[in-house]
Tab-separated table of C-alpha atoms and ligand atoms in Angstrom:
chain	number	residue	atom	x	y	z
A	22	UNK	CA	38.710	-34.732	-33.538
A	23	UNK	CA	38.166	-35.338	-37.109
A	24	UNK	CA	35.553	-33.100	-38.363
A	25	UNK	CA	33.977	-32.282	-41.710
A	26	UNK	CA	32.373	-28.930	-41.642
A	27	UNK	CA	28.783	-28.567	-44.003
A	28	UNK	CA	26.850	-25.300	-44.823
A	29	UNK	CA	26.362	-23.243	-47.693
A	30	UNK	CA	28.669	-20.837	-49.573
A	31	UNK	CA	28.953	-18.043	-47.170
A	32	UNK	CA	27.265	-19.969	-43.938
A	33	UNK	CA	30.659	-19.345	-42.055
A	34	UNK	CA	32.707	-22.641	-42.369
A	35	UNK	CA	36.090	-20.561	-43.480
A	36	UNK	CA	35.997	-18.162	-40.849
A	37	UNK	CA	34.330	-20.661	-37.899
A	38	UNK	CA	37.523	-23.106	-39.368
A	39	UNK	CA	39.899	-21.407	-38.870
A	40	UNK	CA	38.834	-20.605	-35.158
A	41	UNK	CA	38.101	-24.245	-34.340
A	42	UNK	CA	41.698	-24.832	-35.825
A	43	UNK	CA	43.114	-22.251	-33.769
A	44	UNK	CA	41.283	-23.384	-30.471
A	45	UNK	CA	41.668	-27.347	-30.910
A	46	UNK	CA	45.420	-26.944	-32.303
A	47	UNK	CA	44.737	-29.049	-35.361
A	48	UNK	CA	45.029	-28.607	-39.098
A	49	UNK	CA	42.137	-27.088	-41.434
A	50	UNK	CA	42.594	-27.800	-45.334
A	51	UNK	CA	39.806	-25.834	-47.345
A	52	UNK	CA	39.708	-27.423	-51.026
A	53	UNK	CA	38.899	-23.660	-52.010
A	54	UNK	CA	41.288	-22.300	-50.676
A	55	UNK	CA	43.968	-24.928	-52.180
A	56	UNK	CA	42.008	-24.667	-55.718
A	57	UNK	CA	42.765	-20.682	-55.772
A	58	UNK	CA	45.772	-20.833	-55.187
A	59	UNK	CA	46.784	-23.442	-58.053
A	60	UNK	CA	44.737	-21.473	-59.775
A	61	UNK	CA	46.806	-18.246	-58.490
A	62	UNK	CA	49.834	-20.277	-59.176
A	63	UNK	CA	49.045	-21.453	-62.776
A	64	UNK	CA	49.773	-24.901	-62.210
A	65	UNK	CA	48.567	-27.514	-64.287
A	66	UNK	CA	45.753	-28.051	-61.229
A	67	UNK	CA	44.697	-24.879	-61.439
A	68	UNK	CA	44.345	-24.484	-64.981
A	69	UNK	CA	41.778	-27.463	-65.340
A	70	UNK	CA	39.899	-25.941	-62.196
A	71	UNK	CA	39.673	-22.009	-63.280
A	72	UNK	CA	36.503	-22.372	-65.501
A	73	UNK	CA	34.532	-24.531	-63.744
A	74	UNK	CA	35.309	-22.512	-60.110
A	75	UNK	CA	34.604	-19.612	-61.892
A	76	UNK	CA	30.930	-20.647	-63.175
A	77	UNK	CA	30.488	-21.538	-59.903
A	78	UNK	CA	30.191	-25.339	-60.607
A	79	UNK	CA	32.143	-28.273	-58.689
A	80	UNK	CA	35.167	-29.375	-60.026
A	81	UNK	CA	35.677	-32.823	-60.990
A	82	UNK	CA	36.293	-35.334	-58.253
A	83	UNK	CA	39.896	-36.169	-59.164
A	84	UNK	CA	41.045	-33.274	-59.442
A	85	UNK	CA	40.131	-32.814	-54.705
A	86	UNK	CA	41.287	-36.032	-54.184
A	87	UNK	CA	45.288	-35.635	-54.885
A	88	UNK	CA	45.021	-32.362	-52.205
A	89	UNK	CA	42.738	-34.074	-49.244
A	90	UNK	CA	45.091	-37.100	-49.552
A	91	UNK	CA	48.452	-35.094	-49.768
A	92	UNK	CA	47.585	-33.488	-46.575
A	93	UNK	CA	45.725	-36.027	-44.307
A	94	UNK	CA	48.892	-38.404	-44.866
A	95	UNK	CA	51.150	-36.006	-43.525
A	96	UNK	CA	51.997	-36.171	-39.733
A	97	UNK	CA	49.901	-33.097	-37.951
A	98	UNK	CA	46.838	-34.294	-38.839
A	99	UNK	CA	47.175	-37.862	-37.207
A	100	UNK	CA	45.534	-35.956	-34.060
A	101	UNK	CA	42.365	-34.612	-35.878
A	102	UNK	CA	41.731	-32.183	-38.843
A	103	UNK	CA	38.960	-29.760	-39.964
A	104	UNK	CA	37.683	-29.773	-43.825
A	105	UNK	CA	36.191	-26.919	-45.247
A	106	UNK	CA	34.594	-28.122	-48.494
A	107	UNK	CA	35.701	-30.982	-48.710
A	108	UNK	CA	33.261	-33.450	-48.809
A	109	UNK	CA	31.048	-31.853	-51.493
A	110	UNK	CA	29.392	-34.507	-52.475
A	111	UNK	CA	28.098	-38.268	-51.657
A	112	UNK	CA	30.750	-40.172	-53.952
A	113	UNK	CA	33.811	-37.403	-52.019
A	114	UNK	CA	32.471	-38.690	-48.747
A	115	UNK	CA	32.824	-42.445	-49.571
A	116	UNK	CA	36.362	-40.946	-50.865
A	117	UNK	CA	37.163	-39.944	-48.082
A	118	UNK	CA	36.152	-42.861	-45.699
A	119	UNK	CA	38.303	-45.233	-47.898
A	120	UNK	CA	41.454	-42.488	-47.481
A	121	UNK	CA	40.851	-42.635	-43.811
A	122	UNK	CA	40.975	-46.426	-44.053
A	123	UNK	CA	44.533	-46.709	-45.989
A	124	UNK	CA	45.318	-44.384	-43.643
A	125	UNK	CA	44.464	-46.659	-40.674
A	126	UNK	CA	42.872	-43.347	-39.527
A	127	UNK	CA	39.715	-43.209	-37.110
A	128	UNK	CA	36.921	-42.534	-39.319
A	129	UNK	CA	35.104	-38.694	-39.317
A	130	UNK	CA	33.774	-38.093	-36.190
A	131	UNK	CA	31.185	-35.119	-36.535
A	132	UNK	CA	30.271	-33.390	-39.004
A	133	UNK	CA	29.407	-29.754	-38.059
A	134	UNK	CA	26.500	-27.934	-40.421
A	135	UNK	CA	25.955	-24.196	-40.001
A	136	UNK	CA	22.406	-23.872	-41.060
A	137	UNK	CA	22.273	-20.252	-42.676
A	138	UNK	CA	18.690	-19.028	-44.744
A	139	UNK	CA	18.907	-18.807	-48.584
A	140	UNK	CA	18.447	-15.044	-48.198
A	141	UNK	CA	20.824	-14.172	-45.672
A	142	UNK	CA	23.751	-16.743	-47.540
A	143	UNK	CA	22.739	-14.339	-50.852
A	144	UNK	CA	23.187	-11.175	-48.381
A	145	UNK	CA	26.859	-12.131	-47.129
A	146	UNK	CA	27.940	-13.202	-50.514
A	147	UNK	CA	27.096	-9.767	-52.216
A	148	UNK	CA	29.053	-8.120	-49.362
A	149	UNK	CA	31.911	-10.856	-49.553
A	150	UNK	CA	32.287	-10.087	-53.133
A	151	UNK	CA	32.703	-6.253	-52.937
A	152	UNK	CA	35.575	-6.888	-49.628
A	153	UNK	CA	37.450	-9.658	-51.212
A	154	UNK	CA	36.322	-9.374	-55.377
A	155	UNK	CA	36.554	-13.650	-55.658
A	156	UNK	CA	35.718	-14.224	-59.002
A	157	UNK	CA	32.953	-16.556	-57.853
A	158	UNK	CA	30.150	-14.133	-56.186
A	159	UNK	CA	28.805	-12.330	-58.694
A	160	UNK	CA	25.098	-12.522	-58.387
A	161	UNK	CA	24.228	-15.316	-60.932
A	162	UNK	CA	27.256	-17.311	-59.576
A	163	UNK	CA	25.850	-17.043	-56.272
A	164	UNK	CA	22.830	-18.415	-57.335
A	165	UNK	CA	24.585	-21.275	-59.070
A	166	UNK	CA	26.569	-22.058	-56.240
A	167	UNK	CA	23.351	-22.234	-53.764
A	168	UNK	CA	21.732	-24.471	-56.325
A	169	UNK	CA	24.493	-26.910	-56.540
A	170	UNK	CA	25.104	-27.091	-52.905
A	171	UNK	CA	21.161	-28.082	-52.537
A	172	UNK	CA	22.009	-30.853	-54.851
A	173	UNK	CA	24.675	-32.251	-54.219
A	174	UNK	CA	26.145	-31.189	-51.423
A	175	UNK	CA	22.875	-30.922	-49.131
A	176	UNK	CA	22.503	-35.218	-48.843
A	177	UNK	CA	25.700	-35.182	-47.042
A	178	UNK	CA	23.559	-33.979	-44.147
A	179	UNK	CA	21.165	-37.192	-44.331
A	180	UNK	CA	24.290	-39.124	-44.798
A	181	UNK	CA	25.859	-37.984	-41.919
A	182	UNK	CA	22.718	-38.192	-39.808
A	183	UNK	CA	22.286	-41.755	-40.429
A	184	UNK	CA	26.054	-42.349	-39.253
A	185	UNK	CA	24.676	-40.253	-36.110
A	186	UNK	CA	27.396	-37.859	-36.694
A	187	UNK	CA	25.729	-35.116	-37.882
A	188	UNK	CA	25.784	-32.024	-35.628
A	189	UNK	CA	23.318	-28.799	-36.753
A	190	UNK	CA	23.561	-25.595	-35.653
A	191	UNK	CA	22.392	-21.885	-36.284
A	192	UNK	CA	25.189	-19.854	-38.385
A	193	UNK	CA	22.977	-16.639	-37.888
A	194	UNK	CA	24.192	-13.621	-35.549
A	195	UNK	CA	27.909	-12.702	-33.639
A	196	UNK	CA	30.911	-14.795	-35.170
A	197	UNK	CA	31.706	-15.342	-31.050
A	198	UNK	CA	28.433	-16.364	-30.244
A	199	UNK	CA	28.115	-18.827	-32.824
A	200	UNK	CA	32.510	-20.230	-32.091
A	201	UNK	CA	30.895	-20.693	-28.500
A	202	UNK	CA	28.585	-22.686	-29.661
A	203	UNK	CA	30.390	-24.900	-31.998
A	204	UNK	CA	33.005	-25.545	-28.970
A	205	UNK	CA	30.329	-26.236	-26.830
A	206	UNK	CA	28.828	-28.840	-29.566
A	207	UNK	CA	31.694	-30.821	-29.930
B	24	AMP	P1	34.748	-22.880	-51.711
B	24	AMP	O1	35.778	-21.872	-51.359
B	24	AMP	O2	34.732	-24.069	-50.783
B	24	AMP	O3	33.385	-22.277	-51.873
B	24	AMP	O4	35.167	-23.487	-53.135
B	24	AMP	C1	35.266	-22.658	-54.262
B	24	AMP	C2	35.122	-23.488	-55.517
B	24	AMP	O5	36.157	-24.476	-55.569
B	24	AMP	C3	33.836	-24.286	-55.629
B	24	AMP	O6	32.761	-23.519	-56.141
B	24	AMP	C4	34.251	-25.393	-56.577
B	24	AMP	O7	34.351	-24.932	-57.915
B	24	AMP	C5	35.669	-25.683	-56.105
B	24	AMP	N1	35.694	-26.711	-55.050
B	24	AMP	C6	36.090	-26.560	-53.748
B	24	AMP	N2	36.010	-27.708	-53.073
B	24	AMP	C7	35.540	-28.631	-53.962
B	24	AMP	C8	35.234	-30.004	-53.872
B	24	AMP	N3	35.362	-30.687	-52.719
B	24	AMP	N4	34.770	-30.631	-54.999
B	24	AMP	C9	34.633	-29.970	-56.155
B	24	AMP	N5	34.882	-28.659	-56.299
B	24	AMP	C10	35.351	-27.983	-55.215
């Protein structure tokens, strides 16, 4: 199971991760989550990261590439894996597909989009931000972050499609509900 999870900021691919992980006994590596805490940890990573996470905008390409490698290569994830915003983009995809191939790994087999309305995404962020203060959803960075995911990240569905991977479902209503679902999709 080697699965790529796609959805807006907020649609529920942290949380839903880290159940799938959980229930399929295989490794989840959110670039976020790695990028906050170089960022946390001051490291040379993290410094080039901070201003651009902070406005909400993608980082550059190089600087994902070192951490999806790093932890695809090592041995628990030779029987699947789940990334959480990681691919963000069309170019990270093709990325990844030629780190799978050095790899002599499988290729991605699903990719799993929670679909989640533009209002409802702007809804969980607000409330996100007051619980957990991220530095990244206040209300014009919210915004920012919607609009870039529509960009750039938002092909990746129709690039997935076409490699009849791509697997859509509703991110709307009880965390359980939807974690039944998801097991019942794959
Ligand atoms: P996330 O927790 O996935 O919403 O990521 C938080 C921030 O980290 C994003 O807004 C980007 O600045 C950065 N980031 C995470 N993953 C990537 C990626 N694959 N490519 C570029 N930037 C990323």
């Amino acid at each position: 199971m080697r699965i790529v999870l796609l959805g807006a900021p907020g649609s529920g691919k942290g949380t839903q991760g880290e159940k799938m992980a959980a229930h399929f006994g295989i490794p989840k590596l959110s670039t976020g989550d790695a990028l906050r805490a170089a960022v946390a940890a001051g490291t040379e990573l993290g410094k080039k990261a901070k201003a651009t996470m902070d406005a909400g905008k993608l980082v550059a390409n190089e600087l994902v590439y070192g951490i999806v490698e790093e932890r695809l290569a090592q041995p628990d994830a030779k029987k699947g894996f789940i990334l959480d915003g990681f691919p963000r983009n069309i170019a990270q995809a093709d990325v990844l597909e030629g780190m799978l191939s050095k790899l002599k790994a499988p290729s991605i087999s699903t990719a799993l989009h929670l679909h989640v309305e533009d209002e409802e995404i702007i809804t969980r962020l607000h409330s996100r931000a007051l619980k957990e203060g991220r530095a990244d959803d206040t209300e014009d960075v919210i915004r920012k972050r919607i609009e870039i995911y529509n960009a750039d990240t938002s092909p990746l569905l129709d690039y997935y499609k076409k490699q009849g991977k791509l697997v859509t479902l509703e991110g709307k209503g009880e965390l359980e509900v939807i974690f039944k679902r998801i097991v019942a999709a794959l």
